[in-house]
Amino acid sequence: MSGNRVVVYQEPGKVSVETTDYPKLELPADVANGLGLKKAAPHAVILKLVSTNICGSDQHMVRGRTTAELGQTLGHEITGEVVEVGDDVLFVKPGDICSVPFNIACGRCRMCDEGKTGICLNVNPARPGAAYGYVDMGGWIGGQAEYVMVPFADFNLLKFPDRDQALEKIRDLTMLSDIFPTGYHGAYTAGVTTGSTVYVAGAGPVGLAAAHAAQLLGASVVVVGDMNPARLEQARSFGCETVDLSQGAELPDMIEQLLGEPEVDAAVDAVGFEARGHGPDAGEAPATVLNDMMAIARAGASLGIPGLYVTGDPGGVDEQAKIGQVGVRLGLGWAKSHSFATGQCPVKRYNRQLMNLILSGKAQIAKAVNATTITLDQAPDAYQDFDRGAAKKYVIDPHGLVAA
């Protein structure tokens, strides 16, 4: 092959589809040199992308709200067909269709041994954990592309058991690389179980995935909060209750109107550091969601926080926000004995079980997040639509396999 097309961050608010080199079975130079590893990667495979999705985390970069440099390739939600395998790959073969966890993990370090694949120690010289196409995550080429290299393939890839079945359900299965496990992780670490009442902050794709996951975990009521009417309607479309935070009412009062009491058993933050205050003219207030959750979560509750918080935000509202320091009412959480779960979802902890739920028809994640298929060339327009609040999860179909 002579080339590869990939989505690239050009400047705040703008991406384009650029032609780059076809991937090689090699580690990024920064990873190899920084960790003292061999550059050759016989443990890797090349995938032909079947589907790859636009994520809210990508939007943080494209808005200029991270330290991402111009020219950063994008895309960490990857599902593909194996087309080339390294000499050390034993258990996957060309033609297999696989889901790729957005966390890149070696499968050999202490964190991987403990199942904490989001903070692998051998894939990023800068800090624990790596991802495809993301700032400060090791320099791995993004997967909003035609082809991508996946290292440590025997460990990282989740092979679908039947090719025809996988293609038939690909709009659901494409969510296994990130948002379905991430939403599930948020609900699970918040302690959602049979009969729970649950509040999910944010009706973007991860929030909707968390809401659907909470239903699968047995929640009696799932309340989703947002300011976007179309996204709230999407949450209601699969049985969630909603609260419109643009109205300016106090959240405990809105919860009480729905549940008969001003608190919930579990709460999930699917918004992250670009959170806004309440009311029609509310400005950005990064700690809003975290403080909301502590206010409405019952004593002894757990708070799941899959929403992204960063260590560097050039567009932060103040000097503290620019380094990821936000005004959390920790005393309130301490007084209520809350526990907090943060960080990247370790996708491999959940993706096989969630795959089984999809293949059995019990999980309808594509419907929940309103999966919408586009071509690779439509990605720049889709980024702009998503940034304007489209109630859709954009699924890029580089080779026409999803449409077929």
PDB file of N, CA, C and O in Angstrom, residues 47-53 74-81 98-102 104 131-133 140-150 156-158 160 170 173-178:
ATOM      1  N   LEU A  47      -4.683  -2.825  10.716  1.00  0.00           N
ATOM      2  CA  LEU A  47      -6.114  -2.979  10.517  1.00  0.00           C
ATOM      3  C   LEU A  47      -6.589  -2.086   9.382  1.00  0.00           C
ATOM      4  O   LEU A  47      -6.157  -0.930   9.263  1.00  0.00           O
ATOM      5  N   LYS A  48      -7.482  -2.615   8.577  1.00  0.00           N
ATOM      6  CA  LYS A  48      -8.285  -1.822   7.657  1.00  0.00           C
ATOM      7  C   LYS A  48      -9.531  -1.408   8.431  1.00  0.00           C
ATOM      8  O   LYS A  48     -10.284  -2.250   8.909  1.00  0.00           O
ATOM      9  N   LEU A  49      -9.742  -0.111   8.587  1.00  0.00           N
ATOM     10  CA  LEU A  49     -10.838   0.364   9.415  1.00  0.00           C
ATOM     11  C   LEU A  49     -12.191  -0.042   8.836  1.00  0.00           C
ATOM     12  O   LEU A  49     -12.474   0.221   7.660  1.00  0.00           O
ATOM     13  N   VAL A  50     -12.981  -0.686   9.654  1.00  0.00           N
ATOM     14  CA  VAL A  50     -14.378  -0.938   9.313  1.00  0.00           C
ATOM     15  C   VAL A  50     -15.223   0.239   9.781  1.00  0.00           C
ATOM     16  O   VAL A  50     -16.106   0.717   9.062  1.00  0.00           O
ATOM     17  N   SER A  51     -14.962   0.707  10.987  1.00  0.00           N
ATOM     18  CA  SER A  51     -15.661   1.876  11.526  1.00  0.00           C
ATOM     19  C   SER A  51     -14.758   2.556  12.538  1.00  0.00           C
ATOM     20  O   SER A  51     -13.903   1.930  13.155  1.00  0.00           O
ATOM     21  N   THR A  52     -14.969   3.855  12.703  1.00  0.00           N
ATOM     22  CA  THR A  52     -14.202   4.639  13.652  1.00  0.00           C
ATOM     23  C   THR A  52     -15.043   5.860  13.982  1.00  0.00           C
ATOM     24  O   THR A  52     -15.671   6.439  13.100  1.00  0.00           O
ATOM     25  N   ASN A  53     -15.102   6.230  15.253  1.00  0.00           N
ATOM     26  CA  ASN A  53     -16.104   7.190  15.699  1.00  0.00           C
ATOM     27  C   ASN A  53     -15.486   8.508  16.138  1.00  0.00           C
ATOM     28  O   ASN A  53     -14.339   8.558  16.578  1.00  0.00           O
ATOM     29  N   LEU A  74      -6.098  12.271  14.725  1.00  0.00           N
ATOM     30  CA  LEU A  74      -7.220  12.071  15.623  1.00  0.00           C
ATOM     31  C   LEU A  74      -7.814  10.676  15.486  1.00  0.00           C
ATOM     32  O   LEU A  74      -7.658  10.016  14.465  1.00  0.00           O
ATOM     33  N   GLY A  75      -8.513  10.262  16.541  1.00  0.00           N
ATOM     34  CA  GLY A  75      -9.304   9.041  16.466  1.00  0.00           C
ATOM     35  C   GLY A  75      -8.779   7.920  17.332  1.00  0.00           C
ATOM     36  O   GLY A  75      -7.663   7.439  17.122  1.00  0.00           O
ATOM     37  N   HIS A  76      -9.604   7.531  18.334  1.00  0.00           N
ATOM     38  CA  HIS A  76      -9.202   6.430  19.214  1.00  0.00           C
ATOM     39  C   HIS A  76     -10.294   5.367  19.341  1.00  0.00           C
ATOM     40  O   HIS A  76     -10.143   4.431  20.109  1.00  0.00           O
ATOM     41  N   GLU A  77     -11.388   5.504  18.605  1.00  0.00           N
ATOM     42  CA  GLU A  77     -12.476   4.516  18.655  1.00  0.00           C
ATOM     43  C   GLU A  77     -12.414   3.695  17.368  1.00  0.00           C
ATOM     44  O   GLU A  77     -12.892   4.128  16.319  1.00  0.00           O
ATOM     45  N   ILE A  78     -11.826   2.522  17.460  1.00  0.00           N
ATOM     46  CA  ILE A  78     -11.371   1.788  16.280  1.00  0.00           C
ATOM     47  C   ILE A  78     -11.977   0.391  16.243  1.00  0.00           C
ATOM     48  O   ILE A  78     -11.894  -0.358  17.221  1.00  0.00           O
ATOM     49  N   THR A  79     -12.560   0.049  15.099  1.00  0.00           N
ATOM     50  CA  THR A  79     -12.983  -1.319  14.808  1.00  0.00           C
ATOM     51  C   THR A  79     -12.483  -1.637  13.407  1.00  0.00           C
ATOM     52  O   THR A  79     -12.687  -0.840  12.484  1.00  0.00           O
ATOM     53  N   GLY A  80     -11.808  -2.763  13.230  1.00  0.00           N
ATOM     54  CA  GLY A  80     -11.219  -2.998  11.928  1.00  0.00           C
ATOM     55  C   GLY A  80     -10.992  -4.454  11.590  1.00  0.00           C
ATOM     56  O   GLY A  80     -11.122  -5.349  12.429  1.00  0.00           O
ATOM     57  N   GLU A  81     -10.638  -4.661  10.336  1.00  0.00           N
ATOM     58  CA  GLU A  81     -10.312  -5.988   9.799  1.00  0.00           C
ATOM     59  C   GLU A  81      -8.799  -6.137   9.719  1.00  0.00           C
ATOM     60  O   GLU A  81      -8.104  -5.270   9.176  1.00  0.00           O
ATOM     61  N   CYS A  98     -12.129  -7.049  14.491  1.00  0.00           N
ATOM     62  CA  CYS A  98     -11.814  -6.893  15.905  1.00  0.00           C
ATOM     63  C   CYS A  98     -12.159  -5.488  16.387  1.00  0.00           C
ATOM     64  O   CYS A  98     -12.087  -4.509  15.637  1.00  0.00           O
ATOM     65  N   SER A  99     -12.494  -5.411  17.673  1.00  0.00           N
ATOM     66  CA  SER A  99     -12.608  -4.132  18.366  1.00  0.00           C
ATOM     67  C   SER A  99     -11.285  -3.829  19.046  1.00  0.00           C
ATOM     68  O   SER A  99     -10.614  -4.733  19.561  1.00  0.00           O
ATOM     69  N   VAL A 100     -10.915  -2.550  19.049  1.00  0.00           N
ATOM     70  CA  VAL A 100      -9.648  -2.114  19.612  1.00  0.00           C
ATOM     71  C   VAL A 100      -9.928  -1.214  20.816  1.00  0.00           C
ATOM     72  O   VAL A 100     -10.491  -0.132  20.653  1.00  0.00           O
ATOM     73  N   PRO A 101      -9.570  -1.613  22.032  1.00  0.00           N
ATOM     74  CA  PRO A 101      -9.703  -0.688  23.155  1.00  0.00           C
ATOM     75  C   PRO A 101      -8.934   0.601  22.879  1.00  0.00           C
ATOM     76  O   PRO A 101      -7.822   0.563  22.349  1.00  0.00           O
ATOM     77  N   PHE A 102      -9.530   1.725  23.241  1.00  0.00           N
ATOM     78  CA  PHE A 102      -8.801   2.979  23.012  1.00  0.00           C
ATOM     79  C   PHE A 102      -7.562   3.062  23.878  1.00  0.00           C
ATOM     80  O   PHE A 102      -6.598   3.738  23.522  1.00  0.00           O
ATOM     81  N   ILE A 104      -4.128   1.867  24.883  1.00  0.00           N
ATOM     82  CA  ILE A 104      -3.064   1.005  24.367  1.00  0.00           C
ATOM     83  C   ILE A 104      -2.356   0.388  25.570  1.00  0.00           C
ATOM     84  O   ILE A 104      -1.966   1.086  26.499  1.00  0.00           O
ATOM     85  N   ALA A 131      -3.148   6.306  24.286  1.00  0.00           N
ATOM     86  CA  ALA A 131      -4.314   6.144  23.422  1.00  0.00           C
ATOM     87  C   ALA A 131      -3.922   6.554  22.009  1.00  0.00           C
ATOM     88  O   ALA A 131      -2.968   7.311  21.807  1.00  0.00           O
ATOM     89  N   TYR A 132      -4.662   6.066  21.039  1.00  0.00           N
ATOM     90  CA  TYR A 132      -4.444   6.424  19.646  1.00  0.00           C
ATOM     91  C   TYR A 132      -4.911   7.865  19.407  1.00  0.00           C
ATOM     92  O   TYR A 132      -5.978   8.275  19.864  1.00  0.00           O
ATOM     93  N   GLY A 133      -4.089   8.642  18.690  1.00  0.00           N
ATOM     94  CA  GLY A 133      -4.539   9.938  18.208  1.00  0.00           C
ATOM     95  C   GLY A 133      -4.944  10.904  19.288  1.00  0.00           C
ATOM     96  O   GLY A 133      -5.947  11.612  19.132  1.00  0.00           O
ATOM     97  N   TRP A 140       0.916   8.030  19.347  1.00  0.00           N
ATOM     98  CA  TRP A 140       0.369   6.983  18.483  1.00  0.00           C
ATOM     99  C   TRP A 140      -0.553   7.601  17.430  1.00  0.00           C
ATOM    100  O   TRP A 140      -1.349   8.487  17.723  1.00  0.00           O
ATOM    101  N   ILE A 141      -0.436   7.114  16.194  1.00  0.00           N
ATOM    102  CA  ILE A 141      -1.218   7.663  15.090  1.00  0.00           C
ATOM    103  C   ILE A 141      -2.701   7.386  15.313  1.00  0.00           C
ATOM    104  O   ILE A 141      -3.099   6.315  15.766  1.00  0.00           O
ATOM    105  N   GLY A 142      -3.523   8.371  14.953  1.00  0.00           N
ATOM    106  CA  GLY A 142      -4.959   8.274  15.173  1.00  0.00           C
ATOM    107  C   GLY A 142      -5.649   7.287  14.253  1.00  0.00           C
ATOM    108  O   GLY A 142      -5.163   6.947  13.170  1.00  0.00           O
ATOM    109  N   GLY A 143      -6.822   6.860  14.688  1.00  0.00           N
ATOM    110  CA  GLY A 143      -7.572   5.822  13.990  1.00  0.00           C
ATOM    111  C   GLY A 143      -8.781   6.314  13.224  1.00  0.00           C
ATOM    112  O   GLY A 143      -9.572   5.499  12.745  1.00  0.00           O
ATOM    113  N   GLN A 144      -8.989   7.636  13.114  1.00  0.00           N
ATOM    114  CA  GLN A 144      -9.996   8.130  12.170  1.00  0.00           C
ATOM    115  C   GLN A 144      -9.306   8.165  10.823  1.00  0.00           C
ATOM    116  O   GLN A 144      -8.851   9.199  10.344  1.00  0.00           O
ATOM    117  N   ALA A 145      -9.215   6.995  10.224  1.00  0.00           N
ATOM    118  CA  ALA A 145      -8.308   6.792   9.104  1.00  0.00           C
ATOM    119  C   ALA A 145      -8.790   5.601   8.279  1.00  0.00           C
ATOM    120  O   ALA A 145      -9.811   4.981   8.582  1.00  0.00           O
ATOM    121  N   GLU A 146      -8.026   5.306   7.255  1.00  0.00           N
ATOM    122  CA  GLU A 146      -8.307   4.109   6.448  1.00  0.00           C
ATOM    123  C   GLU A 146      -7.632   2.876   7.040  1.00  0.00           C
ATOM    124  O   GLU A 146      -8.190   1.778   7.014  1.00  0.00           O
ATOM    125  N   TYR A 147      -6.416   3.090   7.601  1.00  0.00           N
ATOM    126  CA  TYR A 147      -5.640   1.983   8.159  1.00  0.00           C
ATOM    127  C   TYR A 147      -4.971   2.462   9.445  1.00  0.00           C
ATOM    128  O   TYR A 147      -4.698   3.652   9.617  1.00  0.00           O
ATOM    129  N   VAL A 148      -4.700   1.520  10.350  1.00  0.00           N
ATOM    130  CA  VAL A 148      -4.040   1.875  11.598  1.00  0.00           C
ATOM    131  C   VAL A 148      -3.231   0.688  12.095  1.00  0.00           C
ATOM    132  O   VAL A 148      -3.575  -0.475  11.815  1.00  0.00           O
ATOM    133  N   MET A 149      -2.136   0.982  12.804  1.00  0.00           N
ATOM    134  CA  MET A 149      -1.324  -0.068  13.425  1.00  0.00           C
ATOM    135  C   MET A 149      -1.758  -0.236  14.877  1.00  0.00           C
ATOM    136  O   MET A 149      -1.937   0.738  15.604  1.00  0.00           O
ATOM    137  N   VAL A 150      -1.935  -1.496  15.280  1.00  0.00           N
ATOM    138  CA  VAL A 150      -2.296  -1.829  16.663  1.00  0.00           C
ATOM    139  C   VAL A 150      -1.182  -2.680  17.264  1.00  0.00           C
ATOM    140  O   VAL A 150      -0.913  -3.788  16.777  1.00  0.00           O
ATOM    141  N   ASN A 156      -4.418  -6.809  22.935  1.00  0.00           N
ATOM    142  CA  ASN A 156      -5.330  -5.680  22.804  1.00  0.00           C
ATOM    143  C   ASN A 156      -6.597  -5.973  22.012  1.00  0.00           C
ATOM    144  O   ASN A 156      -7.650  -5.398  22.297  1.00  0.00           O
ATOM    145  N   LEU A 157      -6.533  -6.821  21.025  1.00  0.00           N
ATOM    146  CA  LEU A 157      -7.675  -6.994  20.133  1.00  0.00           C
ATOM    147  C   LEU A 157      -8.755  -7.883  20.744  1.00  0.00           C
ATOM    148  O   LEU A 157      -8.466  -8.906  21.353  1.00  0.00           O
ATOM    149  N   LEU A 158     -10.004  -7.484  20.546  1.00  0.00           N
ATOM    150  CA  LEU A 158     -11.153  -8.320  20.869  1.00  0.00           C
ATOM    151  C   LEU A 158     -11.739  -8.801  19.545  1.00  0.00           C
ATOM    152  O   LEU A 158     -12.365  -8.035  18.807  1.00  0.00           O
ATOM    153  N   PHE A 160     -14.250 -10.560  17.067  1.00  0.00           N
ATOM    154  CA  PHE A 160     -15.651 -10.933  17.028  1.00  0.00           C
ATOM    155  C   PHE A 160     -15.777 -12.369  16.539  1.00  0.00           C
ATOM    156  O   PHE A 160     -15.071 -12.780  15.609  1.00  0.00           O
ATOM    157  N   ILE A 170     -22.585  -3.967  13.356  1.00  0.00           N
ATOM    158  CA  ILE A 170     -21.382  -3.159  13.493  1.00  0.00           C
ATOM    159  C   ILE A 170     -21.665  -1.794  14.109  1.00  0.00           C
ATOM    160  O   ILE A 170     -20.825  -1.230  14.825  1.00  0.00           O
ATOM    161  N   LEU A 173     -21.456  -2.621  17.698  1.00  0.00           N
ATOM    162  CA  LEU A 173     -20.140  -3.123  18.105  1.00  0.00           C
ATOM    163  C   LEU A 173     -19.061  -2.050  18.030  1.00  0.00           C
ATOM    164  O   LEU A 173     -18.068  -2.115  18.766  1.00  0.00           O
ATOM    165  N   THR A 174     -19.234  -1.057  17.159  1.00  0.00           N
ATOM    166  CA  THR A 174     -18.233  -0.001  17.070  1.00  0.00           C
ATOM    167  C   THR A 174     -18.130   0.803  18.363  1.00  0.00           C
ATOM    168  O   THR A 174     -17.108   1.436  18.633  1.00  0.00           O
ATOM    169  N   MET A 175     -19.157   0.737  19.198  1.00  0.00           N
ATOM    170  CA  MET A 175     -19.141   1.474  20.468  1.00  0.00           C
ATOM    171  C   MET A 175     -18.313   0.778  21.540  1.00  0.00           C
ATOM    172  O   MET A 175     -18.071   1.349  22.609  1.00  0.00           O
ATOM    173  N   LEU A 176     -17.844  -0.444  21.276  1.00  0.00           N
ATOM    174  CA  LEU A 176     -17.065  -1.190  22.267  1.00  0.00           C
ATOM    175  C   LEU A 176     -15.655  -0.635  22.464  1.00  0.00           C
ATOM    176  O   LEU A 176     -15.010  -0.928  23.468  1.00  0.00           O
ATOM    177  N   SER A 177     -15.164   0.141  21.512  1.00  0.00           N
ATOM    178  CA  SER A 177     -13.791   0.642  21.625  1.00  0.00           C
ATOM    179  C   SER A 177     -13.652   1.698  22.707  1.00  0.00           C
ATOM    180  O   SER A 177     -12.569   1.909  23.243  1.00  0.00           O
ATOM    181  N   ASP A 178     -14.783   2.367  23.057  1.00  0.00           N
ATOM    182  CA  ASP A 178     -14.688   3.435  24.044  1.00  0.00           C
ATOM    183  C   ASP A 178     -16.009   3.669  24.768  1.00  0.00           C
ATOM    184  O   ASP A 178     -16.170   3.298  25.923  1.00  0.00           O
TER     185      ASP A 178
END
